[in-house]
Amino acid sequence: MKTLITGGAGFIGSHLADRLLERGDKVILLDNLSTGRYENIQHVIGRSDAEFVLGSILNADLVDDLVSRCDRVFHLAAAVGVQLIVEKPLESLQTNIRGSEIVFEKAHKYTKPILVTSTSEIYGKNTSDKLHEDDDRIIGSPLKSRWSYSEAKAIDEILAYTYWRAKGLPTTIVRLFNTVGPRQTGRYGMVIPRFVQQAVREEPITVYGDGRQTRCFCHVTDVVEALIALIEHPESHGRVFNLGGEGEISMAELATRIVDRVGSSSKIRYVPYDEAYEEGFEDMERRVPDTGRIRELIGFTPERDLDAIIDDVIAFQRQ
Ligand code: UDP
């Protein structure tokens, strides 16, 4: 089995590559190293079962060649991270819309099963107790960068779903909730690597807003295992799945938990949203996944809890 991973040098893509190689598969990793990092995949360079291609999903000829040479596609390449989206709105949109369109078009041309990672940002400001895949989206103006990201990923989902419905292409859509683990950087927003880095350096922990907003976190190892099980399950085709962790926690509590586990003397500093992102920025107050659908299909239950996640990130950063 030869698998193409777009975004293969990224945080999740590189872990997925490791797991597939461990299983004896071959991988092609396409990445333009905009947010992906060479260090994430350096250990597989030179292996006969791994090929790294430096390039963009916007290069249709390149994508055509790679898709023609693989058996299936994990489409992970995207502009991600709230901070990045706010800072580079145009590039983000182009990658997430035009890039995805190219990848789907080629998957269809060569009839290759494709899994696309979408996002819990799809639900926007919906603060339901548990967000179900069929729940409504509540989003703000598309002129706000955060919501334009949600719109772009919604278009990816529509593309995937329509290729399945209209053309019978085996597509699987996965809405990733907050995914964390080694190799993730805090440069583009991601809260846990940021808090850990601040705690390790004994710097103030920057909690945005009033810190009462909540999230659930899932370890990247649990996530990649589920992605593989999903693409290999025929009943995943034409469907969308939430994939996320358990244990809702507020950002203020998370800051304290991380300071404790690091054994740091860092203090919490509350930063207004306008200062942290941009004027008029809207956060999501709450984001809790309903994972019933994915549990039913592939028996998904996360094996690693929040403390294990935090400890892994601490170990990675200290290393
Ligand atoms: N956050 C924070 N301090 C930081 C970075 C993020 O308080 O230094 C908050 C952010 O405002 C959000 C939550 O942590 O409420 C999760 O942010 P992240 O960017 O990790 O993911 P999101 O869930 O927003 O996509």
mmCIF file of C-alpha atoms and ligand atoms in Angstrom:
data_model
loop_
_atom_site.group_PDB
_atom_site.id
_atom_site.type_symbol
_atom_site.label_atom_id
_atom_site.label_comp_id
_atom_site.label_asym_id
_atom_site.label_seq_id
_atom_site.Cartn_x
_atom_site.Cartn_y
_atom_site.Cartn_z
ATOM 1 C CA MET A 1 0.000 0.000 0.000
ATOM 2 C CA LYS A 2 1.416 3.358 -1.042
ATOM 3 C CA THR A 3 -0.097 6.383 0.651
ATOM 4 C CA LEU A 4 0.192 10.015 -0.366
ATOM 5 C CA ILE A 5 0.019 12.429 2.564
ATOM 6 C CA THR A 6 -0.393 16.082 1.614
ATOM 7 C CA GLY A 7 1.016 18.094 4.490
ATOM 8 C CA GLY A 8 3.223 15.099 5.251
ATOM 9 C CA ALA A 9 5.851 17.134 7.099
ATOM 10 C CA GLY A 10 3.288 18.787 9.330
ATOM 11 C CA PHE A 11 2.551 17.966 12.926
ATOM 12 C CA ILE A 12 -0.210 15.424 12.256
ATOM 13 C CA GLY A 13 1.023 14.370 8.788
ATOM 14 C CA SER A 14 4.432 13.348 10.094
ATOM 15 C CA HIS A 15 2.949 11.243 12.897
ATOM 16 C CA LEU A 16 0.640 9.612 10.380
ATOM 17 C CA ALA A 17 3.644 8.840 8.159
ATOM 18 C CA ASP A 18 5.493 7.236 11.083
ATOM 19 C CA ARG A 19 2.540 5.019 11.908
ATOM 20 C CA LEU A 20 2.030 3.916 8.284
ATOM 21 C CA LEU A 21 5.733 3.110 7.878
ATOM 22 C CA GLU A 22 5.619 1.147 11.131
ATOM 23 C CA ARG A 23 2.828 -0.940 9.596
ATOM 24 C CA GLY A 24 4.960 -1.673 6.534
ATOM 25 C CA ASP A 25 3.288 0.754 4.117
ATOM 26 C CA LYS A 26 5.077 3.077 1.725
ATOM 27 C CA VAL A 27 4.519 6.822 1.925
ATOM 28 C CA ILE A 28 4.871 9.870 -0.284
ATOM 29 C CA LEU A 29 5.000 13.073 1.743
ATOM 30 C CA LEU A 30 4.113 16.282 -0.070
ATOM 31 C CA ASP A 31 4.788 19.484 1.841
ATOM 32 C CA ASN A 32 5.817 23.034 0.982
ATOM 33 C CA LEU A 33 7.334 23.455 4.458
ATOM 34 C CA SER A 34 5.312 26.598 5.102
ATOM 35 C CA THR A 35 4.128 25.359 8.474
ATOM 36 C CA GLY A 36 5.404 21.784 8.133
ATOM 37 C CA ARG A 37 8.992 21.251 9.224
ATOM 38 C CA TYR A 38 11.820 19.243 7.770
ATOM 39 C CA GLU A 39 12.836 18.145 11.301
ATOM 40 C CA ASN A 40 9.494 16.340 11.617
ATOM 41 C CA ILE A 41 10.424 13.925 8.829
ATOM 42 C CA GLN A 42 14.213 14.059 8.821
ATOM 43 C CA HIS A 43 14.373 10.582 10.392
ATOM 44 C CA VAL A 44 12.614 8.980 7.387
ATOM 45 C CA ILE A 45 14.636 10.707 4.657
ATOM 46 C CA GLY A 46 16.701 8.192 2.733
ATOM 47 C CA ARG A 47 14.419 5.245 3.520
ATOM 48 C CA SER A 48 13.388 3.318 0.430
ATOM 49 C CA ASP A 49 9.761 3.223 1.606
ATOM 50 C CA ALA A 50 9.460 6.989 2.149
ATOM 51 C CA GLU A 51 9.614 9.749 -0.442
ATOM 52 C CA PHE A 52 9.589 13.410 0.486
ATOM 53 C CA VAL A 53 8.491 15.886 -2.174
ATOM 54 C CA LEU A 54 8.990 19.597 -1.546
ATOM 55 C CA GLY A 55 6.090 21.295 -3.283
ATOM 56 C CA SER A 56 2.633 22.770 -3.042
ATOM 57 C CA ILE A 57 -0.846 21.337 -3.481
ATOM 58 C CA LEU A 58 -1.404 24.368 -5.715
ATOM 59 C CA ASN A 59 0.924 22.769 -8.284
ATOM 60 C CA ALA A 60 -1.610 20.707 -10.259
ATOM 61 C CA ASP A 61 0.948 18.843 -12.389
ATOM 62 C CA LEU A 62 2.888 17.771 -9.329
ATOM 63 C CA VAL A 63 -0.261 16.635 -7.512
ATOM 64 C CA ASP A 64 -1.331 14.765 -10.656
ATOM 65 C CA ASP A 65 1.918 12.824 -10.749
ATOM 66 C CA LEU A 66 1.890 11.953 -7.044
ATOM 67 C CA VAL A 67 -1.757 10.892 -6.957
ATOM 68 C CA SER A 68 -1.218 8.713 -10.029
ATOM 69 C CA ARG A 69 1.582 6.902 -8.162
ATOM 70 C CA CYS A 70 -0.242 6.154 -4.896
ATOM 71 C CA ASP A 71 -3.073 3.886 -3.771
ATOM 72 C CA ARG A 72 -4.829 6.373 -1.495
ATOM 73 C CA VAL A 73 -4.612 9.963 -0.282
ATOM 74 C CA PHE A 74 -4.694 11.619 3.132
ATOM 75 C CA HIS A 75 -5.296 15.280 2.383
ATOM 76 C CA LEU A 76 -3.948 17.131 5.408
ATOM 77 C CA ALA A 77 -2.207 20.075 3.741
ATOM 78 C CA ALA A 78 -3.889 23.268 4.871
ATOM 79 C CA ALA A 79 -3.264 26.610 6.431
ATOM 80 C CA VAL A 80 -4.036 25.918 10.088
ATOM 81 C CA GLY A 81 -3.817 27.727 13.396
ATOM 82 C CA VAL A 82 -6.011 30.678 14.279
ATOM 83 C CA GLN A 83 -2.998 32.977 14.501
ATOM 84 C CA LEU A 84 -1.785 32.052 11.012
ATOM 85 C CA ILE A 85 -5.232 32.455 9.492
ATOM 86 C CA VAL A 86 -5.553 35.919 10.994
ATOM 87 C CA GLU A 87 -2.057 36.929 9.880
ATOM 88 C CA LYS A 88 -2.161 35.481 6.343
ATOM 89 C CA PRO A 89 -5.814 35.431 5.283
ATOM 90 C CA LEU A 90 -5.305 35.367 1.513
ATOM 91 C CA GLU A 91 -2.663 32.628 1.335
ATOM 92 C CA SER A 92 -4.727 30.589 3.774
ATOM 93 C CA LEU A 93 -7.833 30.827 1.615
ATOM 94 C CA GLN A 94 -5.968 29.927 -1.567
ATOM 95 C CA THR A 95 -4.384 26.868 -0.006
ATOM 96 C CA ASN A 96 -7.557 25.694 1.657
ATOM 97 C CA ILE A 97 -9.904 26.192 -1.291
ATOM 98 C CA ARG A 98 -7.936 26.033 -4.560
ATOM 99 C CA GLY A 99 -5.416 23.540 -3.194
ATOM 100 C CA SER A 100 -8.108 21.161 -2.008
ATOM 101 C CA GLU A 101 -9.967 21.431 -5.283
ATOM 102 C CA ILE A 102 -6.832 20.293 -7.123
ATOM 103 C CA VAL A 103 -6.271 17.359 -4.771
ATOM 104 C CA PHE A 104 -9.870 16.165 -5.101
ATOM 105 C CA GLU A 105 -9.824 16.565 -8.856
ATOM 106 C CA LYS A 106 -6.745 14.351 -9.131
ATOM 107 C CA ALA A 107 -8.083 11.776 -6.671
ATOM 108 C CA HIS A 108 -11.141 11.572 -8.888
ATOM 109 C CA LYS A 109 -9.104 11.380 -12.109
ATOM 110 C CA TYR A 110 -7.229 8.319 -10.815
ATOM 111 C CA THR A 111 -10.074 6.986 -8.571
ATOM 112 C CA LYS A 112 -8.050 6.975 -5.346
ATOM 113 C CA PRO A 113 -9.789 6.846 -1.942
ATOM 114 C CA ILE A 114 -9.250 10.113 -0.128
ATOM 115 C CA LEU A 115 -9.619 11.247 3.478
ATOM 116 C CA VAL A 116 -9.730 14.981 4.126
ATOM 117 C CA THR A 117 -9.180 16.552 7.502
ATOM 118 C CA SER A 118 -11.684 19.271 8.256
ATOM 119 C CA THR A 119 -12.045 21.109 11.546
ATOM 120 C CA SER A 120 -14.279 21.700 14.532
ATOM 121 C CA GLU A 121 -14.187 25.381 13.459
ATOM 122 C CA ILE A 122 -17.012 24.247 11.167
ATOM 123 C CA TYR A 123 -19.409 24.539 14.143
ATOM 124 C CA GLY A 124 -18.386 28.128 14.824
ATOM 125 C CA LYS A 125 -20.044 29.626 17.878
ATOM 126 C CA ASN A 126 -22.335 26.679 18.497
ATOM 127 C CA THR A 127 -21.756 25.875 22.170
ATOM 128 C CA SER A 128 -23.917 22.728 22.372
ATOM 129 C CA ASP A 129 -23.095 20.357 25.166
ATOM 130 C CA LYS A 130 -21.747 17.923 22.613
ATOM 131 C CA LEU A 131 -21.368 18.927 19.001
ATOM 132 C CA HIS A 132 -22.888 16.315 16.746
ATOM 133 C CA GLU A 133 -21.910 16.007 13.093
ATOM 134 C CA ASP A 134 -25.406 17.072 11.994
ATOM 135 C CA ASP A 135 -25.545 20.150 14.230
ATOM 136 C CA ASP A 136 -26.012 23.610 12.769
ATOM 137 C CA ARG A 137 -23.124 25.914 12.133
ATOM 138 C CA ILE A 138 -23.294 29.276 13.908
ATOM 139 C CA ILE A 139 -20.716 31.536 12.403
ATOM 140 C CA GLY A 140 -20.007 35.236 12.192
ATOM 141 C CA SER A 141 -19.297 37.444 9.210
ATOM 142 C CA PRO A 142 -17.168 35.884 6.461
ATOM 143 C CA LEU A 143 -15.195 39.126 6.506
ATOM 144 C CA LYS A 144 -13.660 38.025 9.807
ATOM 145 C CA SER A 145 -10.643 35.813 9.112
ATOM 146 C CA ARG A 146 -11.631 33.159 11.596
ATOM 147 C CA TRP A 147 -14.981 32.605 9.939
ATOM 148 C CA SER A 148 -13.503 32.703 6.451
ATOM 149 C CA TYR A 149 -11.379 29.734 7.551
ATOM 150 C CA SER A 150 -14.529 27.935 8.687
ATOM 151 C CA GLU A 151 -16.122 28.695 5.312
ATOM 152 C CA ALA A 152 -13.093 27.435 3.394
ATOM 153 C CA LYS A 153 -13.100 24.145 5.275
ATOM 154 C CA ALA A 154 -16.862 23.867 4.745
ATOM 155 C CA ILE A 155 -16.217 24.118 1.011
ATOM 156 C CA ASP A 156 -13.643 21.304 1.335
ATOM 157 C CA GLU A 157 -16.307 19.190 2.992
ATOM 158 C CA ILE A 158 -18.835 20.000 0.284
ATOM 159 C CA LEU A 159 -16.281 19.071 -2.384
ATOM 160 C CA ALA A 160 -15.507 15.761 -0.714
ATOM 161 C CA TYR A 161 -19.149 14.943 -0.194
ATOM 162 C CA THR A 162 -20.127 15.931 -3.731
ATOM 163 C CA TYR A 163 -17.350 13.887 -5.334
ATOM 164 C CA TRP A 164 -18.759 10.937 -3.412
ATOM 165 C CA ARG A 165 -22.390 11.611 -4.267
ATOM 166 C CA ALA A 166 -21.991 12.692 -7.862
ATOM 167 C CA LYS A 167 -19.000 10.595 -8.926
ATOM 168 C CA GLY A 168 -18.813 7.752 -6.424
ATOM 169 C CA LEU A 169 -15.283 8.716 -5.324
ATOM 170 C CA PRO A 170 -14.588 7.120 -1.908
ATOM 171 C CA THR A 171 -14.157 10.205 0.300
ATOM 172 C CA THR A 172 -14.062 10.438 4.087
ATOM 173 C CA ILE A 173 -14.332 13.710 6.009
ATOM 174 C CA VAL A 174 -12.888 14.090 9.497
ATOM 175 C CA ARG A 175 -13.518 17.112 11.711
ATOM 176 C CA LEU A 176 -10.505 17.346 13.937
ATOM 177 C CA PHE A 177 -10.990 18.913 17.349
ATOM 178 C CA ASN A 178 -7.978 20.186 19.300
ATOM 179 C CA THR A 179 -5.164 17.751 18.542
ATOM 180 C CA VAL A 180 -1.941 17.926 20.533
ATOM 181 C CA GLY A 181 1.372 16.137 20.941
ATOM 182 C CA PRO A 182 5.102 16.223 20.247
ATOM 183 C CA ARG A 183 6.219 18.282 17.195
ATOM 184 C CA GLN A 184 3.345 20.740 17.488
ATOM 185 C CA THR A 185 4.551 24.293 17.656
ATOM 186 C CA GLY A 186 2.875 27.184 19.433
ATOM 187 C CA ARG A 187 3.870 29.550 16.646
ATOM 188 C CA TYR A 188 0.452 29.525 14.986
ATOM 189 C CA GLY A 189 -1.680 29.779 18.104
ATOM 190 C CA MET A 190 -1.977 26.248 19.536
ATOM 191 C CA VAL A 191 -2.525 26.690 23.215
ATOM 192 C CA ILE A 192 -0.849 23.659 24.852
ATOM 193 C CA PRO A 193 2.604 23.996 23.248
ATOM 194 C CA ARG A 194 2.464 27.719 24.013
ATOM 195 C CA PHE A 195 1.564 27.274 27.683
ATOM 196 C CA VAL A 196 4.180 24.529 28.080
ATOM 197 C CA GLN A 197 6.884 26.658 26.512
ATOM 198 C CA GLN A 198 5.973 29.619 28.697
ATOM 199 C CA ALA A 199 5.953 27.431 31.825
ATOM 200 C CA VAL A 200 9.281 25.779 30.981
ATOM 201 C CA ARG A 201 10.849 29.203 30.433
ATOM 202 C CA GLU A 202 9.268 30.545 33.646
ATOM 203 C CA GLU A 203 7.498 33.226 31.579
ATOM 204 C CA PRO A 204 3.930 34.454 32.237
ATOM 205 C CA ILE A 205 1.233 32.138 30.864
ATOM 206 C CA THR A 206 -0.837 34.129 28.366
ATOM 207 C CA VAL A 207 -4.486 33.211 28.891
ATOM 208 C CA TYR A 208 -6.629 34.992 26.308
ATOM 209 C CA GLY A 209 -9.950 36.591 27.238
ATOM 210 C CA ASP A 210 -11.291 35.657 30.679
ATOM 211 C CA GLY A 211 -9.960 32.094 30.430
ATOM 212 C CA ARG A 212 -13.399 30.556 30.858
ATOM 213 C CA GLN A 213 -13.548 29.265 27.278
ATOM 214 C CA THR A 214 -13.260 25.474 27.153
ATOM 215 C CA ARG A 215 -11.782 22.836 24.867
ATOM 216 C CA CYS A 216 -11.230 19.047 24.783
ATOM 217 C CA PHE A 217 -7.802 17.799 23.718
ATOM 218 C CA CYS A 218 -6.798 14.591 21.973
ATOM 219 C CA HIS A 219 -3.331 13.047 21.632
ATOM 220 C CA VAL A 220 -2.007 12.934 18.075
ATOM 221 C CA THR A 221 -1.194 9.214 18.430
ATOM 222 C CA ASP A 222 -4.873 8.459 19.079
ATOM 223 C CA VAL A 223 -5.832 10.711 16.182
ATOM 224 C CA VAL A 224 -3.610 9.085 13.525
ATOM 225 C CA GLU A 225 -4.711 5.604 14.545
ATOM 226 C CA ALA A 226 -8.318 6.683 13.988
ATOM 227 C CA LEU A 227 -7.548 8.330 10.630
ATOM 228 C CA ILE A 228 -6.096 5.073 9.310
ATOM 229 C CA ALA A 229 -8.982 2.990 10.620
ATOM 230 C CA LEU A 230 -11.447 5.387 9.006
ATOM 231 C CA ILE A 231 -9.956 5.444 5.509
ATOM 232 C CA GLU A 232 -9.821 1.651 5.592
ATOM 233 C CA HIS A 233 -13.473 1.292 6.589
ATOM 234 C CA PRO A 234 -15.761 1.254 3.535
ATOM 235 C CA GLU A 235 -18.660 2.571 5.588
ATOM 236 C CA SER A 236 -16.776 5.809 6.199
ATOM 237 C CA HIS A 237 -17.201 6.897 2.584
ATOM 238 C CA GLY A 238 -19.392 9.899 1.935
ATOM 239 C CA ARG A 239 -19.632 10.579 5.664
ATOM 240 C CA VAL A 240 -18.261 13.092 8.144
ATOM 241 C CA PHE A 241 -16.822 12.193 11.558
ATOM 242 C CA ASN A 242 -15.889 14.218 14.620
ATOM 243 C CA LEU A 243 -12.511 13.191 16.021
ATOM 244 C CA GLY A 244 -11.526 14.640 19.373
ATOM 245 C CA GLY A 245 -10.701 14.065 23.001
ATOM 246 C CA GLU A 246 -12.653 13.842 26.223
ATOM 247 C CA GLY A 247 -12.498 15.954 29.361
ATOM 248 C CA GLU A 248 -13.609 19.525 28.875
ATOM 249 C CA ILE A 249 -11.296 22.058 30.489
ATOM 250 C CA SER A 250 -11.188 25.861 30.654
ATOM 251 C CA MET A 251 -8.062 27.684 29.488
ATOM 252 C CA ALA A 252 -7.554 29.152 32.974
ATOM 253 C CA GLU A 253 -7.627 25.653 34.507
ATOM 254 C CA LEU A 254 -5.382 24.365 31.734
ATOM 255 C CA ALA A 255 -2.805 27.060 32.509
ATOM 256 C CA THR A 256 -2.728 26.059 36.177
ATOM 257 C CA ARG A 257 -2.539 22.356 35.326
ATOM 258 C CA ILE A 258 0.433 22.928 33.017
ATOM 259 C CA VAL A 259 2.269 25.131 35.519
ATOM 260 C CA ASP A 260 1.837 22.353 38.112
ATOM 261 C CA ARG A 261 3.018 19.559 35.839
ATOM 262 C CA VAL A 262 6.038 21.518 34.677
ATOM 263 C CA GLY A 263 6.810 22.502 38.275
ATOM 264 C CA SER A 264 7.106 26.113 37.134
ATOM 265 C CA SER A 265 6.705 29.358 39.033
ATOM 266 C CA SER A 266 5.063 31.108 36.053
ATOM 267 C CA LYS A 267 2.099 33.348 36.808
ATOM 268 C CA ILE A 268 -1.003 33.708 34.669
ATOM 269 C CA ARG A 269 -1.374 36.865 32.569
ATOM 270 C CA TYR A 270 -4.788 37.552 31.071
ATOM 271 C CA VAL A 271 -4.528 39.057 27.577
ATOM 272 C CA PRO A 272 -7.548 40.718 25.892
ATOM 273 C CA TYR A 273 -8.527 39.106 22.558
ATOM 274 C CA ASP A 274 -8.006 42.355 20.634
ATOM 275 C CA GLU A 275 -4.408 42.360 21.748
ATOM 276 C CA ALA A 276 -3.848 38.638 21.212
ATOM 277 C CA TYR A 277 -5.337 38.403 17.713
ATOM 278 C CA GLU A 278 -7.037 41.386 16.074
ATOM 279 C CA GLU A 279 -9.743 43.877 16.846
ATOM 280 C CA GLY A 280 -13.197 42.337 16.951
ATOM 281 C CA PHE A 281 -11.816 38.795 17.253
ATOM 282 C CA GLU A 282 -14.421 36.261 18.311
ATOM 283 C CA ASP A 283 -13.424 33.130 20.184
ATOM 284 C CA MET A 284 -15.371 29.942 20.645
ATOM 285 C CA GLU A 285 -16.632 29.794 24.168
ATOM 286 C CA ARG A 286 -16.935 26.053 24.221
ATOM 287 C CA ARG A 287 -16.068 23.150 21.986
ATOM 288 C CA VAL A 288 -16.929 19.613 23.002
ATOM 289 C CA PRO A 289 -17.202 16.815 20.434
ATOM 290 C CA ASP A 290 -19.853 14.148 20.261
ATOM 291 C CA THR A 291 -17.757 11.159 19.199
ATOM 292 C CA GLY A 292 -20.572 8.622 19.117
ATOM 293 C CA ARG A 293 -20.428 8.151 15.351
ATOM 294 C CA ILE A 294 -16.720 7.359 15.138
ATOM 295 C CA ARG A 295 -16.921 5.166 18.234
ATOM 296 C CA GLU A 296 -19.700 3.165 16.641
ATOM 297 C CA LEU A 297 -17.881 2.673 13.344
ATOM 298 C CA ILE A 298 -14.293 1.975 14.399
ATOM 299 C CA GLY A 299 -14.522 1.643 18.194
ATOM 300 C CA PHE A 300 -12.661 4.899 18.772
ATOM 301 C CA THR A 301 -11.795 5.754 22.369
ATOM 302 C CA PRO A 302 -8.819 7.957 23.140
ATOM 303 C CA GLU A 303 -6.186 6.071 25.126
ATOM 304 C CA ARG A 304 -4.216 9.065 26.389
ATOM 305 C CA ASP A 305 -5.727 11.566 28.839
ATOM 306 C CA LEU A 306 -4.886 15.242 29.262
ATOM 307 C CA ASP A 307 -2.065 14.664 31.760
ATOM 308 C CA ALA A 308 -0.392 12.198 29.385
ATOM 309 C CA ILE A 309 -0.757 14.731 26.564
ATOM 310 C CA ILE A 310 0.745 17.548 28.631
ATOM 311 C CA ASP A 311 3.622 15.326 29.823
ATOM 312 C CA ASP A 312 4.464 14.323 26.248
ATOM 313 C CA VAL A 313 4.557 17.951 25.154
ATOM 314 C CA ILE A 314 6.740 18.858 28.147
ATOM 315 C CA ALA A 315 9.146 15.995 27.345
ATOM 316 C CA PHE A 316 9.303 17.051 23.687
ATOM 317 C CA GLN A 317 10.033 20.683 24.490
ATOM 318 C CA ARG A 318 12.680 19.834 27.107
ATOM 319 C CA GLN A 319 14.389 17.561 24.589
HETATM 320 N N1 UDP B 1 -5.320 30.539 23.913
HETATM 321 C C1 UDP B 1 -4.854 31.175 25.048
HETATM 322 N N2 UDP B 1 -3.548 31.540 25.089
HETATM 323 C C2 UDP B 1 -2.671 31.284 24.077
HETATM 324 C C3 UDP B 1 -3.159 30.616 22.931
HETATM 325 C C4 UDP B 1 -4.493 30.268 22.878
HETATM 326 O O1 UDP B 1 -5.604 31.416 26.010
HETATM 327 O O2 UDP B 1 -1.487 31.649 24.216
HETATM 328 C C5 UDP B 1 -6.736 30.138 23.878
HETATM 329 C C6 UDP B 1 -7.485 30.536 22.606
HETATM 330 O O3 UDP B 1 -7.972 31.848 22.696
HETATM 331 C C7 UDP B 1 -8.592 29.500 22.578
HETATM 332 C C8 UDP B 1 -7.941 28.252 23.197
HETATM 333 O O4 UDP B 1 -6.790 28.728 23.893
HETATM 334 O O5 UDP B 1 -9.668 29.890 23.384
HETATM 335 C C9 UDP B 1 -7.501 27.223 22.181
HETATM 336 O O6 UDP B 1 -6.711 27.883 21.193
HETATM 337 P P1 UDP B 1 -6.002 27.128 20.021
HETATM 338 O O7 UDP B 1 -5.405 28.168 19.133
HETATM 339 O O8 UDP B 1 -5.088 26.083 20.568
HETATM 340 O O9 UDP B 1 -7.130 26.341 19.259
HETATM 341 P P2 UDP B 1 -8.638 26.745 18.824
HETATM 342 O O10 UDP B 1 -9.480 25.861 19.663
HETATM 343 O O11 UDP B 1 -8.885 28.176 19.106
HETATM 344 O O12 UDP B 1 -8.668 26.423 17.397
#
